[in-house]
Tab-separated table of C-alpha atoms and ligand atoms in Angstrom:
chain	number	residue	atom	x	y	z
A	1	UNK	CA	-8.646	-203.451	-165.483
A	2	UNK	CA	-5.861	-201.350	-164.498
A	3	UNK	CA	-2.786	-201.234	-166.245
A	4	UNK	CA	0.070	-203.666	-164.619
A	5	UNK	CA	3.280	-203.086	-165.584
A	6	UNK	CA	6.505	-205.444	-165.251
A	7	UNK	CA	9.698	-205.016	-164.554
A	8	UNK	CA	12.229	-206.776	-165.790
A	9	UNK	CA	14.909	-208.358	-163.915
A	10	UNK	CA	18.529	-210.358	-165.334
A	11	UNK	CA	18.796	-212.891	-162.948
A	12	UNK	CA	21.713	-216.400	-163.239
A	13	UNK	CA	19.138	-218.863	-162.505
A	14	UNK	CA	15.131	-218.021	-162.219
A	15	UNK	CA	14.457	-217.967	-158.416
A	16	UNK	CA	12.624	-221.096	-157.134
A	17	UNK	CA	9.723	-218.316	-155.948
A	18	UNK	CA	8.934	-215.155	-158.283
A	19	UNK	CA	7.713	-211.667	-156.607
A	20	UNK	CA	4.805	-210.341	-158.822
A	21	UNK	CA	4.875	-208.001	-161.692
A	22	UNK	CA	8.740	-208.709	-162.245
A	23	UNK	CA	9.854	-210.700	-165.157
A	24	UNK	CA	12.712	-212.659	-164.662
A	25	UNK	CA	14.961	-212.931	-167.909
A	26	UNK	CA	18.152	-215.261	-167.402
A	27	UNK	CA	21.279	-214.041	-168.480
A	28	UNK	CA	21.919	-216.794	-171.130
A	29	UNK	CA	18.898	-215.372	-172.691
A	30	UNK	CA	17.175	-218.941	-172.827
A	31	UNK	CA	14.311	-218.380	-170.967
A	32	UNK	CA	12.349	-215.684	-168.718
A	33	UNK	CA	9.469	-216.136	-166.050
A	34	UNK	CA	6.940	-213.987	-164.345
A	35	UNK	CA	3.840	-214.950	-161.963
A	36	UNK	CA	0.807	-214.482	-163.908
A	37	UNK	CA	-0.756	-211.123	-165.070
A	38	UNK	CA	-4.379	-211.858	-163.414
A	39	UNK	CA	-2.588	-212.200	-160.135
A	40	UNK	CA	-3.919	-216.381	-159.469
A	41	UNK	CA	-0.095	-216.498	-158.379
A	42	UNK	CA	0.916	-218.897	-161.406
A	43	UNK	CA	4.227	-219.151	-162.208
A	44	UNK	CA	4.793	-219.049	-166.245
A	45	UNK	CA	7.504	-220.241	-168.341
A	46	UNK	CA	8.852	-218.354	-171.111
A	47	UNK	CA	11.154	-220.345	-173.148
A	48	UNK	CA	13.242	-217.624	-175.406
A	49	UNK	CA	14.097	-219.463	-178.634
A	50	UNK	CA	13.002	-219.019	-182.023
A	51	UNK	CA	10.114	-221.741	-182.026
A	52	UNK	CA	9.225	-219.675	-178.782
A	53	UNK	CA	8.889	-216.587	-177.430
A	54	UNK	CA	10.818	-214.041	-178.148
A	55	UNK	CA	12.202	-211.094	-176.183
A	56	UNK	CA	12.911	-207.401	-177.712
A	57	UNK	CA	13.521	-204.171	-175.092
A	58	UNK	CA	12.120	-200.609	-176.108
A	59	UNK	CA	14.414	-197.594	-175.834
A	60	UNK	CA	12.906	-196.629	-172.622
A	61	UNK	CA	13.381	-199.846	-171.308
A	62	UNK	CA	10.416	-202.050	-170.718
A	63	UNK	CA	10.447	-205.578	-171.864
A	64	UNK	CA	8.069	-207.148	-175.053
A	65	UNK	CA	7.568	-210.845	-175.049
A	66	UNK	CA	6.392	-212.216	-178.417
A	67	UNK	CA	3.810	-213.900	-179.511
A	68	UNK	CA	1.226	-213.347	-176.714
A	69	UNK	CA	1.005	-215.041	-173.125
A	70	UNK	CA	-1.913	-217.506	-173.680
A	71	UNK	CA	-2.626	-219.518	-169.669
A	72	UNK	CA	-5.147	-222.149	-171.180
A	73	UNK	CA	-3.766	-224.891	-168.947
A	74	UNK	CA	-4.465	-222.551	-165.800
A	75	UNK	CA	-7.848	-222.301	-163.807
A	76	UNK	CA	-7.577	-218.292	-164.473
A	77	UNK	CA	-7.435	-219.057	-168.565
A	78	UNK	CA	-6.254	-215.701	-169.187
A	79	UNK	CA	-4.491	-214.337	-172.323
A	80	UNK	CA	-2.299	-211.076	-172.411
A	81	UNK	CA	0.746	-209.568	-174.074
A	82	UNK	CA	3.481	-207.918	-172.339
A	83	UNK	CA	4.275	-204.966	-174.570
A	84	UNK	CA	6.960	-202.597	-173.175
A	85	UNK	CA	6.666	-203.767	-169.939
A	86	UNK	CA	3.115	-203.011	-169.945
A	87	UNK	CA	-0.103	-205.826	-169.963
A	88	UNK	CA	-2.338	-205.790	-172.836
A	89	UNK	CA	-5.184	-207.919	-172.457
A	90	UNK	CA	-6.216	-210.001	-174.941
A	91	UNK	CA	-9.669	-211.490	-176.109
A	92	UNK	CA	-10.107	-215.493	-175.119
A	93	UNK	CA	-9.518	-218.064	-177.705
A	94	UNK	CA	-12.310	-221.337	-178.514
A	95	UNK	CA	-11.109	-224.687	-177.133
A	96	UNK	CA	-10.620	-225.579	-181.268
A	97	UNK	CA	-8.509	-222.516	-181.789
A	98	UNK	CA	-6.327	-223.646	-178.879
A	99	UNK	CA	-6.110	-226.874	-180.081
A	100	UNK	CA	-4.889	-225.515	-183.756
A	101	UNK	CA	-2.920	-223.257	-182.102
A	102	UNK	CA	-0.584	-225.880	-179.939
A	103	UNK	CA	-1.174	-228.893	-183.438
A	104	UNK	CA	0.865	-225.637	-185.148
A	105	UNK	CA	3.310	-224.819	-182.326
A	106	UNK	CA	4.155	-228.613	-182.270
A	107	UNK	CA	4.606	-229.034	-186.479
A	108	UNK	CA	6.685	-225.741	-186.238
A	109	UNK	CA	8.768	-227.418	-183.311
A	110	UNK	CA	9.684	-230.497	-185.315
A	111	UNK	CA	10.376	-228.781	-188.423
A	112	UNK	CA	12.945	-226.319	-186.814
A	113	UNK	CA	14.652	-229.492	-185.745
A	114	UNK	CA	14.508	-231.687	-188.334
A	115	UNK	CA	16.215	-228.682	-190.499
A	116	UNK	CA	18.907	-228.075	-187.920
A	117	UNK	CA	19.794	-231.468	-187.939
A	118	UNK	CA	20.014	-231.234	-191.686
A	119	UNK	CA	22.304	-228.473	-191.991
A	120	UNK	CA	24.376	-229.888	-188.710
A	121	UNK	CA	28.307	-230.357	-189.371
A	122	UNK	CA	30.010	-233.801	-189.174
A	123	UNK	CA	29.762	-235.402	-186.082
A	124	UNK	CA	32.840	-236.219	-184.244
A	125	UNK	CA	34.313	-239.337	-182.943
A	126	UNK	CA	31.809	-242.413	-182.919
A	127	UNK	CA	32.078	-242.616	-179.251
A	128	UNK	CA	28.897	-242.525	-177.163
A	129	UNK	CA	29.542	-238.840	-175.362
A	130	UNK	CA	30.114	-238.846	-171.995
A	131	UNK	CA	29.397	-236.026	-169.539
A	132	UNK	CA	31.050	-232.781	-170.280
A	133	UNK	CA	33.402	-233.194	-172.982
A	134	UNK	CA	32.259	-230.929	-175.148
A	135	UNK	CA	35.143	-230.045	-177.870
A	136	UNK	CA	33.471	-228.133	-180.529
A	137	UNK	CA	31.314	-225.388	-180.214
A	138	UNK	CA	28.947	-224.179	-183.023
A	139	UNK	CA	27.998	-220.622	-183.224
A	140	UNK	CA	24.400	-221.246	-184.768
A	141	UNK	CA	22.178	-218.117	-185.800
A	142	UNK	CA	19.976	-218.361	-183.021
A	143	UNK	CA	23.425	-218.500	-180.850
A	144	UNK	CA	24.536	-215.327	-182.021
A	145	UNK	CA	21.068	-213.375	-181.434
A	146	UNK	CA	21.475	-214.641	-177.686
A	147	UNK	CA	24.449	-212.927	-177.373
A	148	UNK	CA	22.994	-210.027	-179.085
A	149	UNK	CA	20.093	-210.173	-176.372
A	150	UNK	CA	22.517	-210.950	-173.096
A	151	UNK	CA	24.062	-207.999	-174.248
A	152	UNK	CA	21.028	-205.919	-173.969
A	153	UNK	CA	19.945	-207.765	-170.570
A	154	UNK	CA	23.388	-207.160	-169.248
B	1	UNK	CA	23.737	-258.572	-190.286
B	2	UNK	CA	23.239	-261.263	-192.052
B	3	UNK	CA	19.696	-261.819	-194.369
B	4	UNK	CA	18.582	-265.279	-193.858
B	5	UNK	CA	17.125	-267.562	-196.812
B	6	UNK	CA	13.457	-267.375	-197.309
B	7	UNK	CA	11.524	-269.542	-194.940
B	8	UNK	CA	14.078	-269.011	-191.667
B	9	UNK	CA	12.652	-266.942	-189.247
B	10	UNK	CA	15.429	-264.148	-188.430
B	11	UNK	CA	14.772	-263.943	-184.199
B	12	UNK	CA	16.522	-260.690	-184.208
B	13	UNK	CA	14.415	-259.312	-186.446
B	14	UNK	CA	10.867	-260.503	-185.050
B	15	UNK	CA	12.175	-259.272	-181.641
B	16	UNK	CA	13.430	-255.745	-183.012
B	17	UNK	CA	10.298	-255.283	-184.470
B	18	UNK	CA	8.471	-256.029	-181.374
B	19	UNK	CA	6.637	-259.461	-182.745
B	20	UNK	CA	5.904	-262.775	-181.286
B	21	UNK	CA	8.765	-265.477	-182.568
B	22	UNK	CA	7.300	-268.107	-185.101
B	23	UNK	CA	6.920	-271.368	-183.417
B	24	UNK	CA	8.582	-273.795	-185.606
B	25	UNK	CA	11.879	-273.661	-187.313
B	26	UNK	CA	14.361	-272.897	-188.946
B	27	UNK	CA	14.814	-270.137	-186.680
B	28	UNK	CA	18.071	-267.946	-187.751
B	29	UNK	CA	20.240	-266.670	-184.599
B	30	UNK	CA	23.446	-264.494	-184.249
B	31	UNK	CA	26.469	-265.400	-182.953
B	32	UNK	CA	29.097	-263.499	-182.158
B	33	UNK	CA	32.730	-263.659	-181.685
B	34	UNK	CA	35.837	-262.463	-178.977
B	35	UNK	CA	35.541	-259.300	-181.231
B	36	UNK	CA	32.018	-259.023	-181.076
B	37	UNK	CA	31.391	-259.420	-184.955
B	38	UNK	CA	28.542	-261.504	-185.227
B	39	UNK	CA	27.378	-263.689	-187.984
B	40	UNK	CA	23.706	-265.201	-188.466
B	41	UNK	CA	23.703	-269.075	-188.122
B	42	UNK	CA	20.603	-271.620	-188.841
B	43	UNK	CA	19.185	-273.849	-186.553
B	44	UNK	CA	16.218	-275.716	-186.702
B	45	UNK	CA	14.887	-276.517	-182.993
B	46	UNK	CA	13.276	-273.563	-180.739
B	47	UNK	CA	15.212	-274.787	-177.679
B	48	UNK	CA	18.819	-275.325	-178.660
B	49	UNK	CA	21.333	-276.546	-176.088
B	50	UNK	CA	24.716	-274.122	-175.454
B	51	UNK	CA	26.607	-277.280	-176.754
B	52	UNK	CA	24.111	-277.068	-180.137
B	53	UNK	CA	24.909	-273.103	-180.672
B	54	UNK	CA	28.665	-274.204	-180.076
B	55	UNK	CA	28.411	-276.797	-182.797
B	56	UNK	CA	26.724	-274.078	-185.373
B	57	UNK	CA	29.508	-271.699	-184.677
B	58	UNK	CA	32.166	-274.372	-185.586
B	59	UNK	CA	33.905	-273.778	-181.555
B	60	UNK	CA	35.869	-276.958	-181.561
B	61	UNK	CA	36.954	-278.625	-179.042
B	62	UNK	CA	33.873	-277.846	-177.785
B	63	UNK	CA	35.458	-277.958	-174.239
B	64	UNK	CA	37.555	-274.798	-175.079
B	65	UNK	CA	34.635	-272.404	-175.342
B	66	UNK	CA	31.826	-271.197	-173.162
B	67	UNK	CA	28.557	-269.433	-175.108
B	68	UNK	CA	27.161	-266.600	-173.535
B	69	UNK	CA	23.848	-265.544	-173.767
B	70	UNK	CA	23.339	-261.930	-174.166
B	71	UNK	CA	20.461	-260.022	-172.326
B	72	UNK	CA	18.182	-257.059	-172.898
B	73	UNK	CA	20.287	-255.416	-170.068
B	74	UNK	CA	23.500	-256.123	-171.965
B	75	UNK	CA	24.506	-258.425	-169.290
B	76	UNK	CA	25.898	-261.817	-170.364
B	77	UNK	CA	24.542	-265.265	-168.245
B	78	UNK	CA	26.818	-268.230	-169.677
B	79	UNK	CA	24.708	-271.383	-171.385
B	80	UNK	CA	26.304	-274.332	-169.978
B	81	UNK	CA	26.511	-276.932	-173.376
B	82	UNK	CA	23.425	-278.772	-171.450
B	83	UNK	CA	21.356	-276.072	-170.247
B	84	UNK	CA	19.162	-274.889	-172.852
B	85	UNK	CA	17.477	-271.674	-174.413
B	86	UNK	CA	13.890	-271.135	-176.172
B	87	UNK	CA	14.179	-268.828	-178.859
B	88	UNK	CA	10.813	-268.088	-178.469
B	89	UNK	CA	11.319	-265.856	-175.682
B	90	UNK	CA	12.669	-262.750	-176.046
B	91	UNK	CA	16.527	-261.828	-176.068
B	92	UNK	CA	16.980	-265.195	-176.814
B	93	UNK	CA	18.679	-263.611	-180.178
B	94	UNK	CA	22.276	-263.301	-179.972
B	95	UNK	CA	25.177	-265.318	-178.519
B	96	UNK	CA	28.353	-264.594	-177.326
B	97	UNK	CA	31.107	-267.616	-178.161
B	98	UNK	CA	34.302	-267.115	-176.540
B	99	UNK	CA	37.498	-268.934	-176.069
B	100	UNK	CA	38.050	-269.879	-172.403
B	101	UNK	CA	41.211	-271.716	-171.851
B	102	UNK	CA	41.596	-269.699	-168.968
B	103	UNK	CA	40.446	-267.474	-166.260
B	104	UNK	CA	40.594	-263.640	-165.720
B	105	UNK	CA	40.779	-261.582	-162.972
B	106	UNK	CA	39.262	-258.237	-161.926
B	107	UNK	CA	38.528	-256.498	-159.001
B	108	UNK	CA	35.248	-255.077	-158.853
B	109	UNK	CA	34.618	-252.201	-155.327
B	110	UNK	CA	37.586	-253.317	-154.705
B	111	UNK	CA	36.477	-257.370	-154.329
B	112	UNK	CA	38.527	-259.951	-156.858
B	113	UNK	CA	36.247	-261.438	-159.572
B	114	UNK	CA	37.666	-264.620	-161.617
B	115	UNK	CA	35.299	-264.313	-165.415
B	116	UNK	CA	35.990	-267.282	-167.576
B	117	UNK	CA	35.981	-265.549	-170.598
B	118	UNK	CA	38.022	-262.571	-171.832
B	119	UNK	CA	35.368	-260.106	-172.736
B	120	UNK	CA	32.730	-258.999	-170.029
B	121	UNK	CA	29.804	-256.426	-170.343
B	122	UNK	CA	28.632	-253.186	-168.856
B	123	UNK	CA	25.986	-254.918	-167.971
B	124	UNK	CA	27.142	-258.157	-166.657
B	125	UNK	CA	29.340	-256.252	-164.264
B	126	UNK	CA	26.476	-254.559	-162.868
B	127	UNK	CA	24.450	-257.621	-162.063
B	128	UNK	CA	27.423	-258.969	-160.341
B	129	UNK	CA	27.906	-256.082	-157.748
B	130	UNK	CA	24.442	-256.532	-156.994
B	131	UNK	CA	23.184	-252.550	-158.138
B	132	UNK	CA	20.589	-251.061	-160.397
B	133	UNK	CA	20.723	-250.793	-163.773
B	134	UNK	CA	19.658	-247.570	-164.748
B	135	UNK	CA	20.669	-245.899	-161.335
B	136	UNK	CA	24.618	-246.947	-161.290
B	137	UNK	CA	27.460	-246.946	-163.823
B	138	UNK	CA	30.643	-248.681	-163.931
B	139	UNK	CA	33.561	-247.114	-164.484
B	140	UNK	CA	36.625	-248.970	-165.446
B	141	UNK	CA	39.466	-247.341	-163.289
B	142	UNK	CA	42.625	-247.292	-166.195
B	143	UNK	CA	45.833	-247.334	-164.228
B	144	UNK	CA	47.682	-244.107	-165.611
B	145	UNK	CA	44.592	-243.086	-167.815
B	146	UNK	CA	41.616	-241.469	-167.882
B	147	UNK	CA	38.588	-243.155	-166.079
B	148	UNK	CA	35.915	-244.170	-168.611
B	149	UNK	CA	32.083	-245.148	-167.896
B	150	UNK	CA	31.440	-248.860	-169.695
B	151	UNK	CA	28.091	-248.745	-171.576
B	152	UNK	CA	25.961	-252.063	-170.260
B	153	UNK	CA	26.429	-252.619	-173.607
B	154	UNK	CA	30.246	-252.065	-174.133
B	155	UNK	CA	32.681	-254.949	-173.553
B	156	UNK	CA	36.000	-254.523	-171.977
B	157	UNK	CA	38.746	-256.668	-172.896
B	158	UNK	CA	40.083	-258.296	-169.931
B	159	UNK	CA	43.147	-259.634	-171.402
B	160	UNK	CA	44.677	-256.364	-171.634
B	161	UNK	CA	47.873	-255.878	-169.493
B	162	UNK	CA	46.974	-255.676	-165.621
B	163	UNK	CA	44.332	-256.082	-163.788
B	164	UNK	CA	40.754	-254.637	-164.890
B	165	UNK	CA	39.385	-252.181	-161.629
B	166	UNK	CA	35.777	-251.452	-161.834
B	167	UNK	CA	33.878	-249.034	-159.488
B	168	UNK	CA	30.180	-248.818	-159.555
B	169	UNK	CA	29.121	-245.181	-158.489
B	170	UNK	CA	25.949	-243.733	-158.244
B	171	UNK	CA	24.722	-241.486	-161.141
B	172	UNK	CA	23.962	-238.087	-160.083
B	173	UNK	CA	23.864	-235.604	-163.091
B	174	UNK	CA	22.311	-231.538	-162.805
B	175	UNK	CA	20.269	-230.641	-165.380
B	176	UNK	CA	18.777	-227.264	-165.637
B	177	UNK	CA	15.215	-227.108	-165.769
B	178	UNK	CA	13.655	-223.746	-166.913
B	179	UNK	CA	17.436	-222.858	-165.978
B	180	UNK	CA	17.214	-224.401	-162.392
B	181	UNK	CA	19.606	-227.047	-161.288
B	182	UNK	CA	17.860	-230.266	-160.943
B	183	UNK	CA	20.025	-233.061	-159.694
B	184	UNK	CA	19.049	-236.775	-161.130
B	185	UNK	CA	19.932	-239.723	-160.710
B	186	UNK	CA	19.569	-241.777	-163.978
B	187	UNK	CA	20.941	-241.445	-167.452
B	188	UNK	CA	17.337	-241.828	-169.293
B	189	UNK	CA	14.645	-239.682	-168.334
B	190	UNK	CA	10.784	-240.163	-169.424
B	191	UNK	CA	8.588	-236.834	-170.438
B	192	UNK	CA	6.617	-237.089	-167.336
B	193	UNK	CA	9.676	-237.251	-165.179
B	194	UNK	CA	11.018	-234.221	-166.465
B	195	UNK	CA	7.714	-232.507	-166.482
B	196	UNK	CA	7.959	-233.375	-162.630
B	197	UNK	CA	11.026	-231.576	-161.925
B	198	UNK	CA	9.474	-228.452	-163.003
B	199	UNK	CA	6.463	-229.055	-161.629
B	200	UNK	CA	6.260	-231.912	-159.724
B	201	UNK	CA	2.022	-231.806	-158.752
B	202	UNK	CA	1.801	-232.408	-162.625
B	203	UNK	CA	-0.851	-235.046	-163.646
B	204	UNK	CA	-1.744	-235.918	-166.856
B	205	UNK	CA	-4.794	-233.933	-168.635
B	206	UNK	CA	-6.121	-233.209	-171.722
B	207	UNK	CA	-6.335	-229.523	-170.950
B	208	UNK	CA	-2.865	-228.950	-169.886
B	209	UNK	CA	-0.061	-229.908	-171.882
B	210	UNK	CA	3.678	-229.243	-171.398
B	211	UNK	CA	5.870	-228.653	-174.041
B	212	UNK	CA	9.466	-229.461	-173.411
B	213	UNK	CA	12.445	-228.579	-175.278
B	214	UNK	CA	16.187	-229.433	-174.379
B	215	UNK	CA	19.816	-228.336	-175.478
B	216	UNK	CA	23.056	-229.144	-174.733
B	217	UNK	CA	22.346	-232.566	-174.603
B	218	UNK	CA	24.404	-235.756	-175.157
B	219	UNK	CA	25.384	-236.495	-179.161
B	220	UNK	CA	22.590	-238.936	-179.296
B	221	UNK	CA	20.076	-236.526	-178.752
B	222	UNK	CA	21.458	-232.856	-178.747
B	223	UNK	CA	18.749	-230.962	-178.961
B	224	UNK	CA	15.046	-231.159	-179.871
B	225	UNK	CA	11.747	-231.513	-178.419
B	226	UNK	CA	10.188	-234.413	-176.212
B	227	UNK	CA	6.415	-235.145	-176.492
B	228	UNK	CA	4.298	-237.867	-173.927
B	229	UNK	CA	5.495	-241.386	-174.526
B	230	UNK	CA	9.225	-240.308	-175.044
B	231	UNK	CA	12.728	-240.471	-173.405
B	232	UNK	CA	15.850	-238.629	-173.216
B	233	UNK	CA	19.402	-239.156	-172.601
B	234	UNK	CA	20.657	-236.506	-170.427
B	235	UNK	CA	24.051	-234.969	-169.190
B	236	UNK	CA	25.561	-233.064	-166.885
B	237	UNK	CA	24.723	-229.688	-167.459
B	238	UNK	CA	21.676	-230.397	-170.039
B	239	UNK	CA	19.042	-227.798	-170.592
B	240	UNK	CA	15.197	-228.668	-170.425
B	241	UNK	CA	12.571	-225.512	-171.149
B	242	UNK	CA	8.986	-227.176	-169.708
B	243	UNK	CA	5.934	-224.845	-169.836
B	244	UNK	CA	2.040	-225.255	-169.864
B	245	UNK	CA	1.801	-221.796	-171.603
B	246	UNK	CA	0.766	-221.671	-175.238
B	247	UNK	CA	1.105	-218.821	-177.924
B	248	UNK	CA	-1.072	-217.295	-179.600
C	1	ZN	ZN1	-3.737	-216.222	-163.897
């Protein structure tokens, strides 16, 4: 296959339609979408936290998206990493080890939360919260790295 | 809450837990008060009378008190003392008792409600102006303060100073879904619904599977991740991150 490369692009909010071989990376640095590397036209999702993917930019500028890009729920089933803004293919996975793979992604998932909520300050007033009222504002870890990233994307 | 003595069967607990009532007696009940404390009280038939649960809460005269019956919905439908109740069916477990020596007045869209009790739900007020549950809120209009949304559970005190104004509005909340705004218009959303706003030919399958995640939500449930069977309470400005795509 030839080699596809992507380019990456800040955008506010990810356009309701993506062009190909552009990789959309919001500005709050909480998610990023392209259209699939096989070209079937599929939109994919991103997420950019740490029980996700994670985004890192080389010196001359192309985009890596980590762990791998793995479309088992699409017709096209393909599997790639985007390394430096450049497609790496990668090998297929058994329906078992895709089934391991998303039993682990979930476990992971609830034990990032269950240890945030553990380490979480007092909660405020008893009142049920209501729309935007938002008082306090944590700087968490992860909160920090996204600026660290916006300011690279930026 | 109160425990109960061995051999009552505790109808808030059966029903919390999601089992049948017992058939027969003693069947223990709460009962609550103008200031909503409630206390559990023994009685011994499965279809009690409003004047029976106003004899087990000690309201005497009788005549000076209504008993309110209070709903899944949090809305409150009085028990006049000869209509009856089975405890056997559910939300049959708690009771309002309040005073009523007298009337109170509140408008509601703008159309003058007389309540004969001074406490009246979220809930309640909804089913009087007529509009879906989980599609409207009230929101009690506070002369010179701030204007609040009333829980269907939440009761407002209508013996306060003035007249009580209640507006039922519409809910309409954005969320941002894979960062796009996604206007709603209910406080509780189901995993499937918000797998439909990103996607919204999604169908169930055992080869696809979304994950969702969500931040910036509401205290009850401020961030986390939402598998198939589950809900979440959203607000304005929540985030939701819905894929198909797995990692390797
Ligand atoms: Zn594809």
């Amino acid at each position: 296959m030839k080699q596809i490369r992507f380019r990456h692009q800040p955008v506010d909010v990810i356009p309701e339609s993506l062009e190909a071989h552009v990789l959309y990376v919001t500005r709050d640095g909480d998610v990023a979408a392209h259209l699939c590397a096989c070209g079937c036209g599929k939109e994919v999702i991103t997420p950019l936290a740490p029980t996700d993917w994670t985004l890192s930019f080389e010196k001359r500028g192309g985009a890596t998206l980590d762990p791998s890009i793995g479309n088992w729920a699409f017709p096209c089933r393909s599997h790639y990493f985007i390394w430096g803004g450049a497609v790496v293919w990668a090998r297929g996975m058994s329906e078992k080890a895709i089934a391991a793979g998303r039993s682990r992604d979930r476990a992971r998932k609830q034990k990032y939360y269950e240890q945030r909520k553990s380490i979480d300050v007092p909660r405020r007033s008893s009142q049920p919260d209501q729309s935007s009222s938002d008082s306090v504002h944590r700087l968490s870890i992860w909160e920090r790295l996204l600026t660290w990233l916006r300011s690279l994307v930026t | 809450m109160n425990q109960f003595e061995e051999g009552v069967e505790d109808v808030y607990a059966a029903v919390s837990a999601g089992r049948a009532v017992r058939e027969h007696g003693p069947f223990g009940i709460q009962i609550g008060d103008q200031s909503m404390q409630f206390v559990g009280k023994v009685v011994h038939d499965p279809v009690v009378t409003g004047s029976q649960i106003l004899a087990v809460a000690g309201a005497r005269p009788a005549s000076d008190f209504l008993v309110f019956q209070v709903l899944r919905d949090g809305a409150l439908e009085v028990v006049r003392p000869e209509e009856t109740v089975d405890l056997r069916s559910a939300g049959a477990e708690k009771f309002l008792v309040f005073r009523s020596d007298r009337s109170f007045r509140f408008l509601l869209d703008e159309r003058a409600f007389d309540w004969g009790a001074a406490h009246i739900s979220g809930g309640t007020i909804k089913r009087l102006a007529g509009v879906l549950s989980e599609t409207t809120d009230v929101w009690l209009d506070a002369a010179g303060g701030e204007d609040r949304v009333i829980e269907d559970k939440e009761l407002v005190d209508l013996a306060m100073p003035g007249t009580e104004r209640f507006i039922t509005r519409q809910i309409k909340i954005t969320i941002k879904v894979n960062s796009r705004p996604r206007e709603v218009d209910r406080r509780v959303l189901t995993y499937w619904e918000i797998v439909k706003l990103a996607e919204p030919n999604a169908v169930p399958s055992d080869q696809i599977i979304y994950s969702i995640n969500y931040a910036a939500g509401p205290r009850q449930n401020a961030e986390g991740t939402l598998v198939e069977g589950q809900s979440v309470v959203v607000k304005e400005g929540m985030k939701f991150y819905v894929t198909p795509t797995d990692k390797s």
